[in-house]
Amino acid sequence: GGSLKDRLTELIPQKQEEIKKFRSEHGGDVVGNVTVDQMYGGARGIRSLVWEGSVLDPSEGIRFRGYSIPECQKLLPSSPNGKQPLPESLFWLLVTGEVPTLTQVQSLSAEWAARSQLPKFVEELIDRCPPSLHPMAQFSLAITALEHDSAFAKAYEHGLNKHDYWKYTYEDCMDLIAKTVPIAGRIYRNIYRDGIVAPIQVDKDHSYNFANVLGFANNKEFVELMRLYLSLHSDHEGGNVSAHSGHLVGSALSSPFLSMAASLNGLAGPLHGLANQEVLSFLNTMKEEIGDDLSDERIKSYLWDLLKSGRVVPGYGHAVLRKTDPRYTAQREFAQEYLPKDPMFQLVSRLYEVVPAVLTEHGKTKNPFPNVDSHSGILLQYYGLKEQNFYTVLFGVSRTLGVASQLIWDRALGFPIERPKSFSTEALKKLVNAK
Ligand code: CMX
């Protein structure tokens, strides 16, 4: 029993105590060193962040609070008429480290639905965006505008005790998560459909409502896909661009709305979340060019042309992973169950057989295997959500769960403003020569 906030109120002092003890015993321990190459190389591999919700193993992939994706699919409550984990249950797990009961999960569904109302001016703001403005830019604008009602910002302005930061952050995070759904729906319906957005249903779960505002809730399989999708994309430890941006901006005590907008702006880059959009364009162009000839030779020569023109194969490679992304595998299993005969799924499967060898021969990428973005688009297009420029918005709705859960802990644990040290090349040369 008890609400998520009640449970957090119990857990926070325990965690604070645990970390205090850990730091008093090991605060001076060295966990790594930094090379000049790492400084020029995007800080790759530098151990410098604490992130509670998930940890990424290079070969095994993501674990949410210690649980792998298949374990989450087994352990986390699903909808009474489905089998994929409810993203509400994943959020509960990310925040508390505990597997929730179905009742606890349903209380989150109800709470998010109840908090989903948008300020009128935010609706108008979205409506006034030209359809030519990328959906991610519209999404980020709308999330930034939610700042208007930030409980944290208001309380801070009136003088807020540090010990209470997390409570207001929590309120904002719950509002933020709830409001991503009608915002995303409004953007989609405005740009691609009739501009009419279905109202949020208070007795339905987050994913049903998400499918419904997009206009796809009459398809039960699509609703299940959303449950899987929103769970899978939620969190991928702390160093990726979207997670880190949210955490970094939050460290300045910017509200969860401003922090999440920063996160979304990073997610919108083609090397990060936008790759799912890129993948579908890549698949479509490839299909147009090679037609029905899915022979190894034809696919290989297409890939080599792409690589020789100095472009990347979208959906392949990863900064940390060195094996097939288990988020790819989970989506592949979904496709095998629901759309085994879909030609686009078959194309993605063929690529899985051909691309790793080509990338290995090409010899640059450290990971020739597919990532999460390689598979999501073809599932969406199968159910009629064909507008690939919208795909990263779905990713963002999901990523909000991971960023929000960490923001609550950032404030509960009193994490300070983030401020790593930088050097100019000149200063760095002096530093190295001085050794
Ligand atoms: N196709 C072609 N070349 C690739 C490649 C790919 N899929 N992946 C990496 N490479 C190249 C890099 O561009 C780099 O080339 P240069 O040395 O010329 O700069 C080289 O291989 C080494 O890169 P890396 O260390 O293996 O990869 P990074 O950690 O630097 O980058 C990532 C990781 C994901 C940006 C990169 O693999 C990539 O661009 N992939 C395609 C885009 C993509 O799918 N992004 C989504 C990732 C998942 C997500 O965040 O959503």
Coordinates of C-alpha atoms and ligand atoms in Angstrom, one line a residue:
G1 CA 0.0 0.0 0.0
G2 CA 0.9 3.7 0.2
S3 CA 1.7 6.1 -2.6
L4 CA 5.0 6.4 -4.4
K5 CA 5.6 9.6 -2.5
D6 CA 5.0 7.8 0.8
R7 CA 7.4 5.1 -0.1
L8 CA 10.0 7.7 -1.1
T9 CA 9.6 9.4 2.2
E10 CA 10.7 6.2 3.8
L11 CA 13.4 5.3 1.4
I12 CA 15.2 8.7 1.2
P13 CA 16.7 8.8 4.7
Q14 CA 17.9 5.2 4.3
K15 CA 19.6 6.0 1.1
Q16 CA 21.1 9.2 2.4
E17 CA 22.5 7.3 5.3
E18 CA 23.9 4.5 3.0
I19 CA 25.7 7.1 0.9
K20 CA 27.0 9.0 3.8
K21 CA 28.5 5.8 5.2
F22 CA 29.9 4.7 1.8
R23 CA 31.5 8.1 1.3
S24 CA 33.0 8.2 4.8
E25 CA 34.6 4.8 4.2
H26 CA 35.5 5.1 0.5
G27 CA 35.2 8.8 -0.4
G28 CA 38.9 8.9 -1.3
D29 CA 39.1 5.7 -3.3
V30 CA 40.2 6.1 -6.9
V31 CA 37.9 4.6 -9.6
G32 CA 39.7 5.6 -12.7
N33 CA 42.0 7.9 -14.4
V34 CA 41.6 10.2 -17.4
T35 CA 43.7 10.3 -20.6
V36 CA 44.2 13.2 -23.0
D37 CA 42.4 11.1 -25.6
Q38 CA 39.3 10.8 -23.4
M39 CA 39.2 14.6 -23.0
Y40 CA 39.2 15.0 -26.8
G41 CA 37.0 11.9 -27.3
G42 CA 33.7 12.9 -25.8
A43 CA 34.6 11.9 -22.3
R44 CA 34.0 8.3 -23.4
G45 CA 34.3 5.8 -20.6
I46 CA 35.2 8.4 -17.9
R47 CA 33.7 7.3 -14.6
S48 CA 32.2 10.5 -13.3
L49 CA 28.5 10.2 -12.7
V50 CA 26.2 8.6 -10.2
W51 CA 22.9 7.4 -11.7
E52 CA 20.6 5.2 -9.6
G53 CA 18.0 3.8 -12.0
S54 CA 20.0 1.7 -14.4
V55 CA 23.5 0.5 -15.2
L56 CA 24.6 -0.5 -18.7
D57 CA 26.9 -3.5 -19.2
P58 CA 28.8 -3.4 -22.6
S59 CA 27.9 -7.0 -23.5
E60 CA 24.7 -7.7 -21.5
G61 CA 23.0 -4.4 -22.0
I62 CA 20.8 -2.4 -19.7
R63 CA 19.6 -3.4 -16.2
F64 CA 16.9 -1.4 -14.6
R65 CA 17.7 -1.4 -10.8
G66 CA 19.5 -4.7 -11.4
Y67 CA 16.8 -6.4 -13.6
S68 CA 17.4 -7.2 -17.2
I69 CA 14.7 -6.5 -19.8
P70 CA 13.5 -10.2 -19.9
E71 CA 13.4 -10.1 -16.1
C72 CA 11.4 -6.9 -16.1
Q73 CA 9.0 -8.4 -18.6
K74 CA 8.4 -11.3 -16.3
L75 CA 8.4 -9.5 -12.9
L76 CA 6.7 -6.1 -13.5
P77 CA 2.9 -5.9 -13.5
S78 CA 1.3 -5.8 -16.9
S79 CA -2.2 -4.7 -17.8
P80 CA -4.9 -7.2 -17.0
N81 CA -5.4 -7.6 -20.8
G82 CA -1.8 -7.6 -21.8
K83 CA 1.6 -9.0 -21.1
Q84 CA 4.1 -6.2 -21.6
P85 CA 5.2 -4.4 -18.4
L86 CA 3.3 -1.2 -17.8
P87 CA 5.7 1.8 -17.9
E88 CA 4.1 2.9 -14.7
S89 CA 5.6 -0.2 -13.1
L90 CA 9.0 0.5 -14.6
F91 CA 8.9 4.0 -13.2
W92 CA 8.1 2.7 -9.8
L93 CA 11.0 0.4 -10.1
L94 CA 13.4 3.1 -11.3
V95 CA 12.4 5.4 -8.4
T96 CA 12.3 2.9 -5.6
G97 CA 14.3 -0.1 -6.7
E98 CA 11.3 -2.2 -5.8
V99 CA 8.8 -4.2 -7.9
P100 CA 5.4 -2.6 -7.4
T101 CA 2.1 -4.4 -6.9
L102 CA -0.6 -4.0 -9.5
T103 CA -2.5 -1.7 -7.1
Q104 CA 0.5 0.6 -6.8
V105 CA 0.9 0.7 -10.5
Q106 CA -2.8 1.4 -11.0
S107 CA -2.5 4.3 -8.5
L108 CA 0.2 5.8 -10.7
S109 CA -2.0 5.4 -13.9
A110 CA -4.8 7.2 -12.1
E111 CA -2.5 9.9 -10.8
W112 CA -0.9 10.6 -14.1
A113 CA -4.3 10.8 -15.8
A114 CA -5.4 13.2 -13.2
R115 CA -2.4 15.5 -13.7
S116 CA -2.6 15.5 -17.5
Q117 CA -4.5 18.8 -18.0
L118 CA -2.5 21.3 -20.0
P119 CA -2.6 25.1 -19.4
K120 CA -4.6 26.7 -22.2
F121 CA -1.6 28.8 -23.3
V122 CA 0.5 25.7 -23.8
E123 CA -2.2 24.2 -26.1
E124 CA -2.3 27.5 -28.0
L125 CA 1.5 27.6 -28.2
I126 CA 1.5 24.1 -29.8
D127 CA -1.3 25.1 -32.2
R128 CA 0.5 28.1 -33.4
C129 CA 3.7 26.2 -34.4
P130 CA 3.9 25.8 -38.1
P131 CA 3.6 22.1 -39.2
S132 CA 7.1 22.5 -40.7
L133 CA 8.7 22.9 -37.2
H134 CA 10.1 19.6 -36.3
P135 CA 8.0 17.7 -33.7
M136 CA 10.9 17.5 -31.3
A137 CA 11.3 21.3 -31.4
Q138 CA 7.6 21.7 -30.7
F139 CA 7.8 19.1 -27.9
S140 CA 10.7 20.9 -26.3
L141 CA 9.0 24.2 -26.5
A142 CA 5.8 22.9 -24.9
I143 CA 7.8 21.2 -22.1
T144 CA 9.7 24.4 -21.4
A145 CA 6.4 26.4 -21.3
L146 CA 5.2 24.1 -18.4
E147 CA 7.7 26.0 -16.3
H148 CA 4.8 28.4 -15.8
D149 CA 3.3 26.1 -13.2
S150 CA 6.5 24.7 -11.7
A151 CA 5.9 23.9 -8.0
F152 CA 9.7 23.8 -7.5
A153 CA 10.4 27.2 -9.1
K154 CA 7.6 28.8 -7.2
A155 CA 8.6 27.4 -3.9
Y156 CA 12.3 28.2 -4.5
E157 CA 11.3 31.8 -5.2
H158 CA 9.7 32.0 -1.8
G159 CA 12.6 30.5 0.0
L160 CA 12.8 26.7 0.0
N161 CA 14.7 24.6 2.5
K162 CA 17.2 22.2 0.9
H163 CA 15.6 19.2 2.6
D164 CA 12.4 19.9 0.8
Y165 CA 13.8 20.2 -2.7
W166 CA 12.9 16.7 -3.6
K167 CA 9.2 17.0 -2.6
Y168 CA 8.6 19.9 -5.1
T169 CA 10.8 18.2 -7.7
Y170 CA 8.6 15.1 -7.2
E171 CA 5.4 17.1 -7.8
D172 CA 6.9 18.6 -11.0
C173 CA 8.1 15.3 -12.2
M174 CA 4.7 13.7 -11.8
D175 CA 3.1 16.6 -13.7
L176 CA 5.8 16.5 -16.3
I177 CA 5.3 12.8 -17.0
A178 CA 1.5 13.2 -17.1
K179 CA 1.6 16.1 -19.5
T180 CA 4.0 14.6 -22.1
V181 CA 1.0 12.5 -23.3
P182 CA -1.4 15.2 -24.3
I183 CA 1.4 17.4 -25.6
A184 CA 2.8 14.6 -27.8
G185 CA -0.8 13.8 -29.0
R186 CA -1.5 17.4 -29.8
I187 CA 1.7 17.8 -31.9
Y188 CA 0.9 14.6 -33.8
R189 CA -2.7 15.4 -34.5
N190 CA -1.9 19.0 -35.5
I191 CA 0.9 18.1 -37.9
Y192 CA -0.4 14.9 -39.4
R193 CA -4.1 14.6 -38.7
D194 CA -7.2 16.7 -38.1
G195 CA -5.9 18.6 -35.0
I196 CA -8.5 16.9 -32.8
V197 CA -7.0 15.3 -29.7
A198 CA -8.9 12.6 -27.7
P199 CA -9.3 13.5 -24.0
I200 CA -7.3 11.6 -21.4
Q201 CA -9.4 8.8 -19.8
V202 CA -9.0 8.7 -16.1
D203 CA -9.6 4.9 -15.8
K204 CA -7.0 4.0 -18.4
D205 CA -3.3 3.4 -18.2
H206 CA -0.6 5.8 -19.5
S207 CA 0.1 3.8 -22.6
Y208 CA -3.5 3.4 -23.5
N209 CA -4.0 7.1 -23.2
F210 CA -0.8 7.7 -25.2
A211 CA -2.1 5.5 -28.0
N212 CA -5.5 7.2 -27.7
V213 CA -4.2 10.8 -28.1
L214 CA -2.3 9.7 -31.1
G215 CA -5.5 8.1 -32.5
F216 CA -4.4 4.4 -32.4
A217 CA -6.0 3.0 -29.2
N218 CA -8.6 1.0 -31.1
N219 CA -5.7 -1.4 -31.9
K220 CA -4.9 -3.5 -28.7
E221 CA -1.6 -4.6 -30.2
F222 CA -0.5 -1.0 -30.7
V223 CA -1.4 -0.3 -27.1
E224 CA 0.8 -3.3 -26.0
L225 CA 3.5 -2.0 -28.3
M226 CA 3.4 1.4 -26.5
R227 CA 3.7 -0.4 -23.1
L228 CA 6.8 -2.1 -24.4
Y229 CA 8.1 0.9 -26.2
L230 CA 7.6 3.3 -23.3
S231 CA 9.3 0.9 -20.9
L232 CA 12.3 0.1 -23.1
H233 CA 13.3 3.6 -24.0
S234 CA 13.0 5.0 -20.5
D235 CA 16.5 4.8 -19.1
H236 CA 20.0 3.8 -20.3
E237 CA 22.2 4.9 -17.4
G238 CA 23.4 8.4 -16.9
G239 CA 26.0 9.3 -19.5
N240 CA 24.0 9.4 -22.7
V241 CA 23.2 12.8 -24.1
S242 CA 19.6 13.0 -23.0
A243 CA 20.0 11.6 -19.5
H244 CA 23.1 13.6 -18.9
S245 CA 21.6 16.9 -20.2
G246 CA 18.6 16.5 -17.9
H247 CA 20.8 15.7 -14.9
L248 CA 23.3 18.6 -15.7
V249 CA 20.7 21.3 -16.2
G250 CA 18.8 20.0 -13.1
S251 CA 22.0 20.4 -11.1
A252 CA 21.7 24.2 -11.5
L253 CA 18.3 23.8 -9.7
S254 CA 16.5 24.5 -12.9
S255 CA 13.0 22.9 -12.6
P256 CA 12.3 19.4 -14.0
F257 CA 10.5 21.1 -16.9
L258 CA 13.6 23.1 -17.9
S259 CA 15.8 20.1 -17.3
M260 CA 13.6 17.8 -19.4
A261 CA 13.5 20.3 -22.2
A262 CA 17.3 20.2 -22.3
S263 CA 17.2 16.4 -22.3
L264 CA 14.8 16.4 -25.3
N265 CA 16.9 18.9 -27.2
G266 CA 19.8 16.4 -26.9
L267 CA 17.6 13.4 -27.8
A268 CA 16.7 15.3 -31.0
G269 CA 20.2 14.9 -32.4
P270 CA 20.7 12.3 -35.2
L271 CA 23.4 10.5 -33.4
H272 CA 21.1 10.0 -30.5
G273 CA 17.3 9.6 -30.4
L274 CA 16.7 11.0 -33.9
A275 CA 18.4 7.9 -35.2
N276 CA 15.1 6.1 -35.1
Q277 CA 13.7 8.6 -37.6
E278 CA 16.9 8.2 -39.7
V279 CA 16.6 4.4 -39.7
L280 CA 13.2 4.5 -41.4
S281 CA 14.3 7.0 -44.0
F282 CA 17.3 4.8 -44.6
L283 CA 15.2 1.7 -44.9
N284 CA 12.8 3.4 -47.3
T285 CA 15.5 4.8 -49.5
M286 CA 17.3 1.5 -49.6
K287 CA 14.1 -0.3 -50.6
E288 CA 13.4 2.1 -53.3
E289 CA 16.9 1.6 -54.7
I290 CA 17.4 -2.1 -54.4
G291 CA 13.8 -3.1 -54.9
D292 CA 13.0 -6.7 -54.0
D293 CA 16.5 -8.0 -54.4
L294 CA 17.4 -8.7 -50.8
S295 CA 20.5 -10.7 -51.7
D296 CA 23.6 -10.3 -49.6
E297 CA 25.5 -8.9 -52.5
R298 CA 22.9 -6.2 -53.3
I299 CA 22.5 -5.1 -49.6
K300 CA 26.3 -5.1 -49.1
S301 CA 27.0 -2.9 -52.1
Y302 CA 24.3 -0.5 -50.9
L303 CA 25.9 -0.3 -47.5
W304 CA 29.4 0.2 -48.9
D305 CA 28.2 3.1 -51.0
L306 CA 26.7 4.6 -47.9
L307 CA 29.9 4.2 -45.9
K308 CA 32.1 5.4 -48.7
S309 CA 30.0 8.6 -48.9
G310 CA 31.1 9.3 -45.4
R311 CA 27.8 8.6 -43.7
V312 CA 26.9 6.2 -40.8
V313 CA 24.6 3.2 -40.9
P314 CA 21.8 4.5 -38.6
G315 CA 20.7 2.1 -35.9
Y316 CA 24.1 0.4 -35.7
G317 CA 26.9 1.1 -33.2
H318 CA 26.9 2.3 -29.7
A319 CA 29.2 4.3 -27.4
V320 CA 29.0 1.7 -24.6
L321 CA 27.4 -1.5 -25.9
R322 CA 29.5 -4.1 -27.7
K323 CA 26.8 -6.6 -28.4
T324 CA 23.3 -6.5 -29.9
D325 CA 21.2 -4.2 -27.8
P326 CA 18.7 -6.2 -25.7
R327 CA 16.2 -3.4 -26.5
Y328 CA 16.6 -4.4 -30.1
T329 CA 16.0 -8.0 -29.2
A330 CA 12.9 -7.3 -27.2
Q331 CA 11.4 -5.4 -30.2
R332 CA 12.5 -8.2 -32.5
E333 CA 10.6 -10.7 -30.4
F334 CA 7.5 -8.5 -30.5
A335 CA 7.8 -8.4 -34.3
Q336 CA 8.2 -12.1 -34.5
E337 CA 5.0 -12.6 -32.5
Y338 CA 2.8 -9.9 -34.1
L339 CA 4.2 -9.1 -37.6
P340 CA 6.4 -11.9 -38.7
K341 CA 5.5 -11.5 -42.4
D342 CA 5.8 -7.7 -42.6
P343 CA 8.2 -6.9 -45.5
M344 CA 9.9 -4.1 -43.5
F345 CA 10.5 -6.4 -40.6
Q346 CA 12.0 -8.9 -43.0
L347 CA 14.3 -6.2 -44.4
V348 CA 15.4 -5.3 -40.8
S349 CA 16.1 -8.9 -40.2
R350 CA 18.1 -9.3 -43.4
L351 CA 20.1 -6.2 -42.4
Y352 CA 20.8 -7.9 -39.0
E353 CA 22.4 -10.7 -41.0
V354 CA 24.5 -8.5 -43.3
V355 CA 25.4 -5.2 -41.5
P356 CA 27.6 -6.5 -38.7
A357 CA 30.0 -8.2 -41.1
V358 CA 30.2 -5.1 -43.3
L359 CA 30.8 -2.7 -40.4
T360 CA 33.4 -5.1 -39.1
E361 CA 35.2 -5.1 -42.4
H362 CA 34.9 -1.4 -42.6
G363 CA 36.8 -1.5 -39.4
K364 CA 35.9 1.8 -37.7
T365 CA 33.0 1.2 -35.4
K366 CA 33.7 -0.4 -32.1
N367 CA 30.3 -2.0 -32.1
P368 CA 29.0 -3.5 -35.4
F369 CA 25.6 -4.6 -33.8
P370 CA 22.2 -2.9 -33.9
N371 CA 20.9 -0.6 -31.2
V372 CA 17.4 0.2 -30.0
D373 CA 16.7 2.7 -32.9
S374 CA 17.3 0.1 -35.5
H375 CA 14.0 -1.7 -34.8
S376 CA 11.4 0.7 -33.4
G377 CA 10.4 2.4 -36.6
I378 CA 9.2 -0.6 -38.5
L379 CA 6.9 -1.6 -35.6
L380 CA 5.3 1.8 -35.6
Q381 CA 4.9 1.9 -39.4
Y382 CA 3.2 -1.5 -39.4
Y383 CA 0.4 -0.1 -37.2
G384 CA 0.0 2.9 -39.4
L385 CA 2.2 5.4 -37.5
K386 CA 4.2 6.1 -40.6
E387 CA 5.4 9.7 -39.9
Q388 CA 9.0 9.0 -39.0
N389 CA 9.7 12.7 -38.1
F390 CA 7.5 12.0 -35.1
Y391 CA 9.3 9.0 -33.8
T392 CA 11.7 10.7 -31.5
V393 CA 8.8 12.3 -29.7
L394 CA 7.8 8.8 -28.6
F395 CA 11.3 8.2 -27.4
G396 CA 11.1 11.5 -25.5
V397 CA 7.8 10.5 -23.8
S398 CA 9.6 7.4 -22.6
R399 CA 12.9 9.0 -21.7
T400 CA 11.0 11.4 -19.4
L401 CA 10.5 8.5 -17.0
G402 CA 14.2 7.9 -16.6
V403 CA 15.3 11.5 -16.4
A404 CA 12.5 12.3 -13.9
S405 CA 13.2 9.4 -11.6
Q406 CA 16.9 10.5 -11.4
L407 CA 16.0 14.2 -10.9
I408 CA 14.0 13.2 -7.8
W409 CA 17.0 11.4 -6.4
D410 CA 19.4 14.2 -7.4
R411 CA 17.5 16.6 -5.2
A412 CA 16.9 14.0 -2.4
L413 CA 20.6 13.2 -2.2
G414 CA 21.6 16.9 -2.4
F415 CA 23.8 16.5 -5.4
P416 CA 25.6 19.7 -6.1
I417 CA 25.9 21.8 -9.2
E418 CA 27.9 19.9 -11.8
R419 CA 31.1 21.5 -12.8
P420 CA 33.9 19.3 -14.4
K421 CA 37.2 21.0 -15.1
S422 CA 38.1 22.0 -18.7
F423 CA 41.4 23.0 -20.2
S424 CA 42.5 24.7 -23.4
T425 CA 44.8 22.7 -25.6
E426 CA 47.6 25.0 -24.5
A427 CA 46.9 24.5 -20.8
L428 CA 46.6 20.8 -21.3
K429 CA 50.0 20.6 -23.0
K430 CA 51.5 22.4 -20.1
L431 CA 49.8 20.1 -17.7
V432 CA 51.1 17.0 -19.5
N433 CA 54.6 18.4 -19.9
A434 CA 54.8 19.3 -16.2
K435 CA 54.5 15.7 -15.3
Ligands
CMX1 N1 28.1 3.4 -39.3 C1 29.3 3.8 -39.8 N2 30.3 4.2 -39.0 C2 30.1 4.2 -37.7 C3 29.0 3.6 -37.1 C4 27.9 3.3 -38.0 N3 26.7 2.8 -37.5 N4 29.1 3.7 -35.8 C5 30.3 4.2 -35.5 N5 30.9 4.5 -36.7 C6 32.2 5.1 -36.8 C7 32.2 6.5 -36.1 O1 31.6 7.5 -36.9 C8 33.7 6.7 -35.8 O2 34.2 7.2 -37.1 P1 35.4 8.3 -37.1 O3 36.6 7.6 -36.4 O4 35.6 8.5 -38.5 O5 34.9 9.5 -36.3 C9 34.2 5.3 -35.6 O6 33.2 4.4 -36.1 C10 34.3 5.0 -34.1 O7 33.1 5.3 -33.4 P2 32.7 4.4 -32.1 O8 33.7 4.7 -31.1 O9 32.4 3.0 -32.5 O10 31.3 5.1 -31.8 P3 31.0 6.4 -30.9 O11 30.9 6.0 -29.4 O12 31.8 7.5 -31.2 O13 29.5 6.7 -31.4 C11 27.3 6.3 -32.1 C12 28.4 6.0 -31.0 C13 26.0 5.6 -31.6 C14 27.1 7.8 -32.1 C15 27.7 5.7 -33.4 O14 27.8 4.3 -33.4 C16 26.8 6.1 -34.6 O15 26.9 7.2 -35.1 N6 25.8 5.2 -34.9 C17 24.8 5.6 -35.9 C18 23.7 6.5 -35.3 C19 22.9 5.7 -34.3 O16 22.4 4.7 -34.5 N7 22.7 6.4 -33.1 C20 21.8 5.9 -32.1 C21 22.4 5.3 -30.9 C22 21.4 4.9 -29.9 C23 20.8 6.1 -29.2 O17 21.5 6.9 -28.5 O18 19.6 6.3 -29.4

